[in-house]
PDB file of C-alpha atoms in Angstrom:
ATOM      1  CA  MET A 298      10.174 -12.104  12.846  1.00  0.00           C
ATOM      2  CA  SER A 299      10.527 -14.005   8.864  1.00  0.00           C
ATOM      3  CA  THR A 300      13.332 -12.984   6.447  1.00  0.00           C
ATOM      4  CA  ASP A 301      11.119 -14.940   3.374  1.00  0.00           C
ATOM      5  CA  LEU A 302       7.988 -12.117   4.504  1.00  0.00           C
ATOM      6  CA  GLU A 303      10.581  -9.364   4.641  1.00  0.00           C
ATOM      7  CA  SER A 304      11.853  -9.660   1.206  1.00  0.00           C
ATOM      8  CA  LEU A 305       8.401 -10.573  -0.083  1.00  0.00           C
ATOM      9  CA  TYR A 306       7.635  -6.609   1.431  1.00  0.00           C
ATOM     10  CA  ARG A 307      10.628  -4.908   0.400  1.00  0.00           C
ATOM     11  CA  GLY A 308       9.310  -6.524  -2.896  1.00  0.00           C
ATOM     12  CA  VAL A 309       5.929  -4.144  -2.392  1.00  0.00           C
ATOM     13  CA  VAL A 310       8.305  -1.634  -1.373  1.00  0.00           C
ATOM     14  CA  ALA A 311       9.973  -1.164  -4.132  1.00  0.00           C
ATOM     15  CA  ASP A 312       6.397  -0.802  -6.211  1.00  0.00           C
ATOM     16  CA  LEU A 313       5.424   1.635  -4.072  1.00  0.00           C
ATOM     17  CA  ALA A 314       8.561   3.473  -5.020  1.00  0.00           C
ATOM     18  CA  GLU A 315       6.885   3.624  -9.073  1.00  0.00           C
ATOM     19  CA  SER A 316       3.276   2.922  -8.706  1.00  0.00           C
ATOM     20  CA  LEU A 317       1.841   5.115  -5.912  1.00  0.00           C
ATOM     21  CA  PRO A 318       5.298   7.810  -3.927  1.00  0.00           C
ATOM     22  CA  ASN A 319       3.189   9.870  -2.093  1.00  0.00           C
ATOM     23  CA  GLY A 320      -0.413   8.990  -1.452  1.00  0.00           C
ATOM     24  CA  SER A 321      -2.415   6.676   0.950  1.00  0.00           C
ATOM     25  CA  ILE A 322      -2.502   2.351   1.486  1.00  0.00           C
ATOM     26  CA  THR A 323      -6.298   2.324   4.048  1.00  0.00           C
ATOM     27  CA  TRP A 324      -7.516  -0.873   5.421  1.00  0.00           C
ATOM     28  CA  CYS A 325     -11.103  -1.595   6.650  1.00  0.00           C
ATOM     29  CA  HIS A 326     -14.299  -3.014   6.272  1.00  0.00           C
ATOM     30  CA  ALA A 327     -17.509  -2.246   4.492  1.00  0.00           C
ATOM     31  CA  ALA A 328     -20.623  -3.367   2.714  1.00  0.00           C
ATOM     32  CA  SER A 329     -19.181  -2.941  -0.722  1.00  0.00           C
ATOM     33  CA  ALA A 330     -16.597  -1.151  -2.177  1.00  0.00           C
ATOM     34  CA  ASP A 331     -19.573   1.401  -3.213  1.00  0.00           C
ATOM     35  CA  ASP A 332     -19.526   2.917   0.515  1.00  0.00           C
ATOM     36  CA  VAL A 333     -16.157   2.840   1.209  1.00  0.00           C
ATOM     37  CA  ALA A 334     -16.263   5.392  -1.887  1.00  0.00           C
ATOM     38  CA  VAL A 335     -19.087   7.354  -0.914  1.00  0.00           C
ATOM     39  CA  ALA A 336     -17.453   7.858   2.515  1.00  0.00           C
ATOM     40  CA  LEU A 337     -14.374   9.449   0.550  1.00  0.00           C
ATOM     41  CA  GLY A 338     -16.481  11.589  -1.154  1.00  0.00           C
ATOM     42  CA  GLY A 339     -16.227   9.348  -4.089  1.00  0.00           C
ATOM     43  CA  GLU A 340     -19.008   9.525  -7.141  1.00  0.00           C
ATOM     44  CA  LEU A 341     -20.643   6.128  -8.172  1.00  0.00           C
ATOM     45  CA  PRO A 342     -20.897   6.650 -11.702  1.00  0.00           C
ATOM     46  CA  SER A 343     -16.806   7.470 -12.822  1.00  0.00           C
ATOM     47  CA  ALA A 344     -16.125   3.880 -11.262  1.00  0.00           C
ATOM     48  CA  THR A 345     -14.318   2.021 -13.844  1.00  0.00           C
ATOM     49  CA  PRO A 346     -11.416  -0.409 -13.728  1.00  0.00           C
ATOM     50  CA  ARG A 347      -8.069   0.671 -13.695  1.00  0.00           C
ATOM     51  CA  SER A 348      -4.351  -0.336 -12.980  1.00  0.00           C
ATOM     52  CA  LEU A 349      -3.020   1.460  -9.645  1.00  0.00           C
ATOM     53  CA  THR A 350      -0.395   2.548 -12.436  1.00  0.00           C
ATOM     54  CA  GLU A 351      -2.916   4.028 -14.223  1.00  0.00           C
ATOM     55  CA  ALA A 352      -5.211   5.530 -11.521  1.00  0.00           C
ATOM     56  CA  SER A 353      -1.610   6.972 -10.926  1.00  0.00           C
ATOM     57  CA  GLY A 354      -1.472   8.094 -13.994  1.00  0.00           C
ATOM     58  CA  GLU A 355      -4.879  10.694 -12.962  1.00  0.00           C
ATOM     59  CA  ALA A 356      -4.833  11.867 -10.060  1.00  0.00           C
ATOM     60  CA  GLY A 357      -1.174  13.965 -11.557  1.00  0.00           C
ATOM     61  CA  TYR A 358      -4.303  16.058 -14.228  1.00  0.00           C
ATOM     62  CA  HIS A 359      -6.163  15.904 -10.985  1.00  0.00           C
ATOM     63  CA  ILE A 360      -3.137  17.856  -8.771  1.00  0.00           C
ATOM     64  CA  GLN A 361      -3.227  20.471 -11.651  1.00  0.00           C
ATOM     65  CA  TRP A 362      -6.324  21.345 -10.583  1.00  0.00           C
ATOM     66  CA  SER A 363      -7.294  20.816  -7.263  1.00  0.00           C
ATOM     67  CA  GLY A 364      -4.444  20.343  -5.161  1.00  0.00           C
ATOM     68  CA  HIS A 365      -5.237  17.244  -4.432  1.00  0.00           C
ATOM     69  CA  GLY A 366      -4.800  13.534  -6.565  1.00  0.00           C
ATOM     70  CA  LYS A 367      -8.864  12.386  -6.167  1.00  0.00           C
ATOM     71  CA  THR A 368      -8.597   9.378  -7.495  1.00  0.00           C
ATOM     72  CA  LEU A 369      -9.772   6.060  -4.765  1.00  0.00           C
ATOM     73  CA  VAL A 370      -8.765   3.087  -6.603  1.00  0.00           C
ATOM     74  CA  ILE A 371     -10.281   0.110  -4.566  1.00  0.00           C
ATOM     75  CA  GLY A 372      -9.760  -3.616  -3.963  1.00  0.00           C
ATOM     76  CA  GLU A 373     -10.870  -6.746  -2.416  1.00  0.00           C
ATOM     77  CA  LEU A 374      -8.431  -8.703  -0.498  1.00  0.00           C
ATOM     78  CA  SER A 375     -10.449 -11.328   1.358  1.00  0.00           C
ATOM     79  CA  SER A 376     -12.574  -9.423   3.850  1.00  0.00           C
ATOM     80  CA  TRP A 377     -10.485  -6.485   4.168  1.00  0.00           C
ATOM     81  CA  PHE A 378     -11.538  -3.116   1.365  1.00  0.00           C
ATOM     82  CA  VAL A 379      -8.330  -2.230   0.528  1.00  0.00           C
ATOM     83  CA  VAL A 380      -8.406   2.451  -1.300  1.00  0.00           C
ATOM     84  CA  MET A 381      -5.058   3.687  -2.846  1.00  0.00           C
ATOM     85  CA  GLU A 382      -5.331   6.877  -3.248  1.00  0.00           C
ATOM     86  CA  PRO A 383      -2.360   8.467  -5.231  1.00  0.00           C
ATOM     87  CA  ASP A 384      -1.041  12.132  -4.184  1.00  0.00           C
ATOM     88  CA  ASP A 385      -3.977  12.270  -1.536  1.00  0.00           C
ATOM     89  CA  TRP A 386      -4.685  10.908   1.939  1.00  0.00           C
ATOM     90  CA  THR A 387      -8.324  11.044   2.405  1.00  0.00           C
ATOM     91  CA  GLY A 388      -8.824   7.535   3.874  1.00  0.00           C
ATOM     92  CA  SER A 389      -6.302   8.998   6.542  1.00  0.00           C
ATOM     93  CA  GLU A 390      -8.783  11.412   7.040  1.00  0.00           C
ATOM     94  CA  ALA A 391     -11.570   9.429   7.762  1.00  0.00           C
ATOM     95  CA  LEU A 392      -9.844   6.417   9.449  1.00  0.00           C
ATOM     96  CA  PRO A 393     -12.831   6.971  12.299  1.00  0.00           C
ATOM     97  CA  GLN A 394     -15.217   6.716  10.193  1.00  0.00           C
ATOM     98  CA  LEU A 395     -14.474   3.954   8.387  1.00  0.00           C
ATOM     99  CA  SER A 396     -13.077   2.420  11.594  1.00  0.00           C
ATOM    100  CA  GLY A 397     -16.863   1.514  12.611  1.00  0.00           C
ATOM    101  CA  GLY A 398     -17.100  -1.924  12.540  1.00  0.00           C
ATOM    102  CA  GLY A 399     -13.586  -2.653  13.667  1.00  0.00           C
ATOM    103  CA  GLY A 400     -10.322  -1.927  12.868  1.00  0.00           C
ATOM    104  CA  ALA A 401      -8.906  -0.026  10.220  1.00  0.00           C
ATOM    105  CA  MET A 402      -5.987   1.041   9.109  1.00  0.00           C
ATOM    106  CA  SER A 403      -4.128   3.370   6.819  1.00  0.00           C
ATOM    107  CA  LEU A 404      -0.105   4.007   5.817  1.00  0.00           C
ATOM    108  CA  TYR A 405       1.597   7.251   4.765  1.00  0.00           C
ATOM    109  CA  LEU A 406       4.437   7.144   2.057  1.00  0.00           C
ATOM    110  CA  GLY A 407       5.615  10.498   1.431  1.00  0.00           C
ATOM    111  CA  ASP A 408       8.485   9.856  -1.218  1.00  0.00           C
ATOM    112  CA  THR A 409       8.729  12.691  -1.819  1.00  0.00           C
ATOM    113  CA  LEU A 410       9.780  14.519   1.851  1.00  0.00           C
ATOM    114  CA  ARG A 411      10.260  10.900   3.319  1.00  0.00           C
ATOM    115  CA  HIS A 412       6.860  11.520   5.569  1.00  0.00           C
ATOM    116  CA  TYR A 413       6.291   7.874   6.986  1.00  0.00           C
ATOM    117  CA  ASN A 414       2.891   7.720   9.139  1.00  0.00           C
ATOM    118  CA  LEU A 415       0.932   4.491   9.570  1.00  0.00           C
ATOM    119  CA  HIS A 416      -2.757   5.497  11.515  1.00  0.00           C
ATOM    120  CA  TYR A 417      -4.795   2.769  12.831  1.00  0.00           C
ATOM    121  CA  ALA A 418      -8.553   2.777  14.376  1.00  0.00           C
ATOM    122  CA  ARG A 419     -10.266   0.854  16.045  1.00  0.00           C
ATOM    123  CA  ASP A 420     -14.472   1.205  16.535  1.00  0.00           C
ATOM    124  CA  GLY A 421     -14.646   5.484  15.431  1.00  0.00           C
ATOM    125  CA  GLU A 422     -11.771   6.500  17.339  1.00  0.00           C
ATOM    126  CA  GLU A 423      -7.857   6.831  15.699  1.00  0.00           C
ATOM    127  CA  LEU A 424      -6.007   5.206  18.281  1.00  0.00           C
ATOM    128  CA  CYS A 425      -2.347   6.166  17.854  1.00  0.00           C
ATOM    129  CA  ARG A 426       0.405   6.465  15.102  1.00  0.00           C
ATOM    130  CA  PHE A 427       3.333   5.588  14.326  1.00  0.00           C
ATOM    131  CA  ARG A 428       5.450   8.446  11.985  1.00  0.00           C
ATOM    132  CA  TRP A 429       9.115   7.414  11.090  1.00  0.00           C
ATOM    133  CA  GLY A 430      11.623   8.822  12.748  1.00  0.00           C
ATOM    134  CA  ALA A 431       9.325   9.717  15.952  1.00  0.00           C
ATOM    135  CA  GLU A 432       8.208   8.558  18.913  1.00  0.00           C
ATOM    136  CA  PRO A 433       3.960   6.705  18.763  1.00  0.00           C
ATOM    137  CA  ASP A 434       1.623   9.170  19.260  1.00  0.00           C
ATOM    138  CA  GLY A 435      -1.737   7.903  20.845  1.00  0.00           C
ATOM    139  CA  ASP A 436      -1.958   4.685  22.714  1.00  0.00           C
ATOM    140  CA  PRO A 437      -0.205   2.367  20.730  1.00  0.00           C
ATOM    141  CA  SER A 438      -0.155  -0.852  23.695  1.00  0.00           C
ATOM    142  CA  PRO A 439      -3.566  -2.637  21.862  1.00  0.00           C
ATOM    143  CA  LEU A 440      -0.681  -3.511  19.516  1.00  0.00           C
ATOM    144  CA  ALA A 441       2.268  -4.739  21.593  1.00  0.00           C
ATOM    145  CA  GLY A 442       2.108  -7.872  21.627  1.00  0.00           C
ATOM    146  CA  LEU A 443       2.025  -7.534  16.981  1.00  0.00           C
ATOM    147  CA  LEU A 444       5.336  -4.851  17.282  1.00  0.00           C
ATOM    148  CA  SER A 445       7.809  -7.899  18.096  1.00  0.00           C
ATOM    149  CA  GLY A 446      10.254  -7.772  15.728  1.00  0.00           C
ATOM    150  CA  LEU A 447       9.480  -4.764  14.320  1.00  0.00           C
ATOM    151  CA  SER A 448      11.540  -1.347  13.650  1.00  0.00           C
ATOM    152  CA  VAL A 449       8.535   1.115  13.144  1.00  0.00           C
ATOM    153  CA  ALA A 450       8.319   2.504  16.527  1.00  0.00           C
ATOM    154  CA  SER A 451      11.396   3.676  17.733  1.00  0.00           C
ATOM    155  CA  GLY A 452      14.610   4.961  15.942  1.00  0.00           C
ATOM    156  CA  THR A 453      15.589   6.160  12.803  1.00  0.00           C
ATOM    157  CA  PRO A 454      15.320   2.525  10.179  1.00  0.00           C
ATOM    158  CA  PRO A 455      16.345   2.367   7.058  1.00  0.00           C
ATOM    159  CA  PHE A 456      12.601   3.597   5.213  1.00  0.00           C
ATOM    160  CA  GLU A 457      12.531   0.919   3.082  1.00  0.00           C
ATOM    161  CA  GLU A 458      13.051  -0.967   5.696  1.00  0.00           C
ATOM    162  CA  TRP A 459      10.536   1.389   8.377  1.00  0.00           C
ATOM    163  CA  LYS A 460       7.622   0.716   4.977  1.00  0.00           C
ATOM    164  CA  ALA A 461       7.834  -3.224   4.869  1.00  0.00           C
ATOM    165  CA  HIS A 462       7.707  -2.955   8.787  1.00  0.00           C
ATOM    166  CA  ALA A 463       4.914  -1.290   8.613  1.00  0.00           C
ATOM    167  CA  LEU A 464       3.017  -3.523   5.957  1.00  0.00           C
ATOM    168  CA  ILE A 465       3.344  -6.800   7.433  1.00  0.00           C
ATOM    169  CA  LEU A 466       2.319  -4.920  11.056  1.00  0.00           C
ATOM    170  CA  VAL A 467      -0.425  -4.436   8.961  1.00  0.00           C
ATOM    171  CA  GLU A 468      -1.125  -8.582   8.074  1.00  0.00           C
ATOM    172  CA  ARG A 469      -0.367  -9.244  11.930  1.00  0.00           C
ATOM    173  CA  ILE A 470      -3.221  -6.687  12.701  1.00  0.00           C
ATOM    174  CA  THR A 471      -5.426  -7.647   8.974  1.00  0.00           C
ATOM    175  CA  GLY A 472      -4.478 -11.685   8.529  1.00  0.00           C
ATOM    176  CA  VAL A 473      -3.917 -10.779   4.655  1.00  0.00           C
ATOM    177  CA  ARG A 474      -1.184 -10.661   1.921  1.00  0.00           C
ATOM    178  CA  LEU A 475      -0.611  -7.698   0.228  1.00  0.00           C
ATOM    179  CA  THR A 476       1.598  -9.342  -2.848  1.00  0.00           C
ATOM    180  CA  THR A 477       2.547  -7.382  -6.198  1.00  0.00           C
ATOM    181  CA  GLU A 478       0.679  -9.151  -8.019  1.00  0.00           C
ATOM    182  CA  TRP A 479      -2.536  -8.188  -6.309  1.00  0.00           C
ATOM    183  CA  LEU A 480      -1.742  -4.780  -6.298  1.00  0.00           C
ATOM    184  CA  SER A 481      -0.714  -4.338  -9.885  1.00  0.00           C
ATOM    185  CA  ARG A 482      -4.101  -6.144 -11.394  1.00  0.00           C
ATOM    186  CA  GLU A 483      -7.400  -3.531 -11.881  1.00  0.00           C
ATOM    187  CA  HIS A 484      -9.012  -3.026  -9.600  1.00  0.00           C
ATOM    188  CA  THR A 485     -12.233  -0.143  -9.138  1.00  0.00           C
ATOM    189  CA  ARG A 486     -11.440   3.514  -9.801  1.00  0.00           C
ATOM    190  CA  PHE A 487     -13.873   6.215  -8.712  1.00  0.00           C
ATOM    191  CA  VAL A 488     -13.217   9.639  -8.985  1.00  0.00           C
ATOM    192  CA  GLN A 489     -13.909  12.047  -5.898  1.00  0.00           C
ATOM    193  CA  GLY A 490     -16.104  15.404  -5.871  1.00  0.00           C
ATOM    194  CA  PRO A 491     -15.636  19.391  -4.984  1.00  0.00           C
ATOM    195  CA  TYR A 492     -14.680  19.527  -1.742  1.00  0.00           C
ATOM    196  CA  TYR A 493     -12.961  22.012   0.295  1.00  0.00           C
ATOM    197  CA  ARG A 494      -9.581  20.775   0.574  1.00  0.00           C
ATOM    198  CA  ASP A 495      -9.493  21.300  -3.164  1.00  0.00           C
ATOM    199  CA  VAL A 496      -7.105  24.173  -4.134  1.00  0.00           C
ATOM    200  CA  PRO A 497      -7.622  25.861  -7.880  1.00  0.00           C
ATOM    201  CA  PRO A 498      -5.751  27.235 -10.326  1.00  0.00           C
ATOM    202  CA  ASP A 499      -4.409  31.144 -10.531  1.00  0.00           C
ATOM    203  CA  ASP A 500      -7.929  31.966 -13.124  1.00  0.00           C
ATOM    204  CA  GLY A 501      -8.977  31.108 -10.496  1.00  0.00           C
ATOM    205  CA  GLU A 502     -10.908  27.559 -12.874  1.00  0.00           C
ATOM    206  CA  LEU A 503     -11.557  24.128 -10.894  1.00  0.00           C
ATOM    207  CA  TRP A 504     -10.833  21.100 -12.395  1.00  0.00           C
ATOM    208  CA  PRO A 505     -13.969  19.894 -15.176  1.00  0.00           C
TER     209      PRO A 505
END
Protein backbone atom coordinates (compact mmCIF):
# COMPACT_ATOMS: atom_id res chain seq x y z
CA MET A 1 0.00 0.00 0.00
CA SER A 2 1.30 3.45 -0.88
CA THR A 3 2.33 5.54 2.11
CA ASP A 4 1.12 8.57 0.12
CA LEU A 5 -2.38 7.06 -0.05
CA GLU A 6 -2.44 6.38 3.69
CA SER A 7 -1.24 9.93 4.34
CA LEU A 8 -4.03 11.28 2.12
CA TYR A 9 -6.68 9.35 3.99
CA ARG A 10 -5.27 10.30 7.38
CA GLY A 11 -5.89 13.87 6.22
CA VAL A 12 -9.47 12.93 5.36
CA VAL A 13 -9.87 11.29 8.78
CA ALA A 14 -8.60 14.44 10.49
CA ASP A 15 -11.09 16.52 8.49
CA LEU A 16 -13.97 14.20 9.36
CA ALA A 17 -13.06 14.42 13.05
CA GLU A 18 -14.12 18.06 12.79
CA SER A 19 -17.06 17.88 10.37
CA LEU A 20 -18.46 14.37 11.03
CA PRO A 21 -17.18 13.00 14.37
CA ASN A 22 -20.36 10.98 14.85
CA GLY A 23 -22.39 9.80 11.89
CA SER A 24 -22.06 7.79 8.72
CA ILE A 25 -20.93 7.91 5.11
CA THR A 26 -22.64 5.66 2.57
CA TRP A 27 -21.62 4.89 -1.03
CA CYS A 28 -24.22 3.53 -3.47
CA HIS A 29 -25.44 3.59 -7.07
CA ALA A 30 -28.76 5.16 -8.04
CA ALA A 31 -30.45 6.98 -10.90
CA SER A 32 -30.39 10.29 -9.02
CA ALA A 33 -29.70 11.95 -5.69
CA ASP A 34 -33.47 12.32 -5.28
CA ASP A 35 -33.86 8.54 -5.48
CA VAL A 36 -31.25 8.06 -2.77
CA ALA A 37 -32.89 10.69 -0.58
CA VAL A 38 -36.34 9.09 -0.91
CA ALA A 39 -34.91 5.65 -0.07
CA LEU A 40 -33.54 7.14 3.16
CA GLY A 41 -36.68 9.06 4.10
CA GLY A 42 -35.54 12.45 2.82
CA GLU A 43 -38.18 15.01 1.87
CA LEU A 44 -37.54 16.31 -1.65
CA PRO A 45 -38.86 19.88 -1.03
CA SER A 46 -36.18 20.27 1.66
CA ALA A 47 -33.33 19.98 -0.88
CA THR A 48 -30.86 22.87 -0.74
CA PRO A 49 -27.10 23.36 -1.18
CA ARG A 50 -25.13 22.82 2.02
CA SER A 51 -21.60 21.95 3.02
CA LEU A 52 -21.10 19.07 5.44
CA THR A 53 -20.07 21.52 8.17
CA GLU A 54 -23.24 23.56 7.70
CA ALA A 55 -25.38 20.43 7.68
CA SER A 56 -23.72 19.18 10.86
CA GLY A 57 -24.94 22.30 12.62
CA GLU A 58 -28.47 21.66 11.39
CA ALA A 59 -28.29 18.05 12.53
CA GLY A 60 -27.49 19.26 16.04
CA TYR A 61 -30.82 21.06 16.07
CA HIS A 62 -32.72 17.98 14.93
CA ILE A 63 -31.04 15.86 17.62
CA GLN A 64 -32.61 18.09 20.27
CA TRP A 65 -36.08 17.52 18.85
CA SER A 66 -36.03 13.94 17.60
CA GLY A 67 -32.93 12.18 18.94
CA HIS A 68 -31.49 11.80 15.42
CA GLY A 69 -29.60 14.01 12.97
CA LYS A 70 -32.23 13.58 10.22
CA THR A 71 -29.92 15.32 7.74
CA LEU A 72 -28.69 13.82 4.46
CA VAL A 73 -25.91 15.47 2.48
CA ILE A 74 -25.73 13.76 -0.91
CA GLY A 75 -23.04 14.34 -3.51
CA GLU A 76 -21.81 12.61 -6.66
CA LEU A 77 -18.37 11.07 -6.95
CA SER A 78 -17.90 9.62 -10.43
CA SER A 79 -20.58 6.93 -10.82
CA TRP A 80 -21.32 6.80 -7.08
CA PHE A 81 -23.57 8.76 -4.78
CA VAL A 82 -22.05 9.52 -1.40
CA VAL A 83 -24.40 10.18 1.53
CA MET A 84 -23.09 11.92 4.64
CA GLU A 85 -25.27 11.80 7.75
CA PRO A 86 -24.18 13.84 10.77
CA ASP A 87 -25.29 12.12 13.98
CA ASP A 88 -27.27 9.44 12.14
CA TRP A 89 -26.86 6.13 10.32
CA THR A 90 -29.91 5.53 8.13
CA GLY A 91 -27.64 4.47 5.26
CA SER A 92 -26.24 1.60 7.28
CA GLU A 93 -29.73 0.36 8.11
CA ALA A 94 -30.92 0.65 4.50
CA LEU A 95 -27.76 -0.76 2.93
CA PRO A 96 -29.35 -3.93 1.48
CA GLN A 97 -31.95 -1.80 -0.30
CA LEU A 98 -29.30 0.62 -1.56
CA SER A 99 -27.16 -2.23 -2.90
CA GLY A 100 -29.82 -3.52 -5.27
CA GLY A 101 -27.92 -2.11 -8.25
CA GLY A 102 -24.56 -3.54 -7.20
CA GLY A 103 -22.27 -2.93 -4.25
CA ALA A 104 -22.89 -0.43 -1.45
CA MET A 105 -20.87 0.45 1.63
CA SER A 106 -21.56 2.42 4.79
CA LEU A 107 -18.93 3.61 7.25
CA TYR A 108 -20.11 4.49 10.76
CA LEU A 109 -17.86 6.87 12.67
CA GLY A 110 -18.54 7.18 16.40
CA ASP A 111 -15.74 9.20 17.94
CA THR A 112 -17.70 9.82 21.16
CA LEU A 113 -17.95 6.13 22.13
CA ARG A 114 -15.13 4.88 19.87
CA HIS A 115 -17.42 2.71 17.77
CA TYR A 116 -16.37 2.24 14.15
CA ASN A 117 -18.03 -0.06 11.60
CA LEU A 118 -17.80 -0.62 7.87
CA HIS A 119 -20.76 -2.44 6.31
CA TYR A 120 -20.62 -4.02 2.85
CA ALA A 121 -23.66 -5.17 0.86
CA ARG A 122 -24.19 -6.39 -2.67
CA ASP A 123 -27.26 -7.25 -4.75
CA GLY A 124 -29.71 -6.63 -1.92
CA GLU A 125 -27.85 -8.47 0.85
CA GLU A 126 -25.43 -7.29 3.52
CA LEU A 127 -22.44 -9.61 3.27
CA CYS A 128 -20.17 -8.47 6.08
CA ARG A 129 -19.32 -5.83 8.65
CA PHE A 130 -15.85 -4.85 9.79
CA ARG A 131 -15.62 -3.49 13.34
CA TRP A 132 -12.77 -1.84 15.16
CA GLY A 133 -11.50 -4.14 17.90
CA ALA A 134 -13.46 -7.23 16.78
CA GLU A 135 -13.49 -9.94 14.16
CA PRO A 136 -15.64 -9.24 11.08
CA ASP A 137 -19.28 -10.27 11.07
CA GLY A 138 -20.66 -12.22 8.13
CA ASP A 139 -18.52 -13.40 5.23
CA PRO A 140 -15.69 -11.04 4.21
CA SER A 141 -14.22 -13.54 1.72
CA PRO A 142 -15.56 -11.65 -1.37
CA LEU A 143 -13.23 -8.80 -0.34
CA ALA A 144 -10.25 -10.97 0.58
CA GLY A 145 -8.17 -9.79 -2.36
CA LEU A 146 -8.70 -6.14 -1.41
CA LEU A 147 -7.70 -6.41 2.26
CA SER A 148 -3.94 -6.75 1.71
CA GLY A 149 -2.00 -4.39 3.97
CA LEU A 150 -5.11 -3.11 5.74
CA SER A 151 -5.86 -3.42 9.45
CA VAL A 152 -9.67 -3.27 9.29
CA ALA A 153 -10.25 -7.00 9.69
CA SER A 154 -8.37 -7.85 12.89
CA GLY A 155 -6.59 -6.48 15.91
CA THR A 156 -6.94 -3.11 17.61
CA PRO A 157 -4.93 -0.62 15.56
CA PRO A 158 -5.00 3.08 16.47
CA PHE A 159 -8.39 4.59 15.71
CA GLU A 160 -7.04 6.94 13.03
CA GLU A 161 -5.29 4.06 11.29
CA TRP A 162 -8.43 1.90 11.28
CA LYS A 163 -10.52 4.73 9.83
CA ALA A 164 -7.94 5.56 7.15
CA HIS A 165 -7.66 1.89 6.17
CA ALA A 166 -11.45 1.57 6.03
CA LEU A 167 -11.55 4.46 3.57
CA ILE A 168 -8.77 2.88 1.52
CA LEU A 169 -10.80 -0.35 1.37
CA VAL A 170 -13.80 1.65 0.13
CA GLU A 171 -11.62 3.19 -2.58
CA ARG A 172 -10.42 -0.27 -3.63
CA ILE A 173 -14.03 -1.43 -3.91
CA THR A 174 -15.45 1.64 -5.65
CA GLY A 175 -12.47 2.89 -7.61
CA VAL A 176 -13.19 6.47 -6.46
CA ARG A 177 -11.29 8.64 -4.01
CA LEU A 178 -12.77 10.69 -1.20
CA THR A 179 -10.74 13.87 -0.62
CA THR A 180 -10.82 16.77 1.81
CA GLU A 181 -11.53 19.08 -1.13
CA TRP A 182 -14.62 17.09 -2.12
CA LEU A 183 -15.83 16.96 1.49
CA SER A 184 -15.57 20.74 1.84
CA ARG A 185 -17.77 21.45 -1.20
CA GLU A 186 -21.47 22.21 -1.14
CA HIS A 187 -23.62 19.20 -2.00
CA THR A 188 -27.39 18.71 -1.71
CA ARG A 189 -28.90 18.56 1.75
CA PHE A 190 -32.23 16.82 2.42
CA VAL A 191 -34.09 16.67 5.73
CA GLN A 192 -35.79 13.43 6.71
CA GLY A 193 -39.44 13.42 7.67
CA PRO A 194 -40.69 12.09 11.02
CA TYR A 195 -40.30 8.33 11.42
CA TYR A 196 -40.50 5.58 14.02
CA ARG A 197 -37.00 6.15 15.43
CA ASP A 198 -37.76 9.71 16.51
CA VAL A 199 -37.54 10.22 20.26
CA PRO A 200 -39.58 13.28 21.29
CA PRO A 201 -38.35 15.48 24.15
CA ASP A 202 -40.01 15.36 27.56
CA ASP A 203 -42.77 17.77 26.56
CA GLY A 204 -43.80 15.40 23.76
CA GLU A 205 -43.31 17.97 21.00
CA LEU A 206 -41.46 16.79 17.88
CA TRP A 207 -39.29 19.10 15.83
CA PRO A 208 -41.39 21.42 13.65
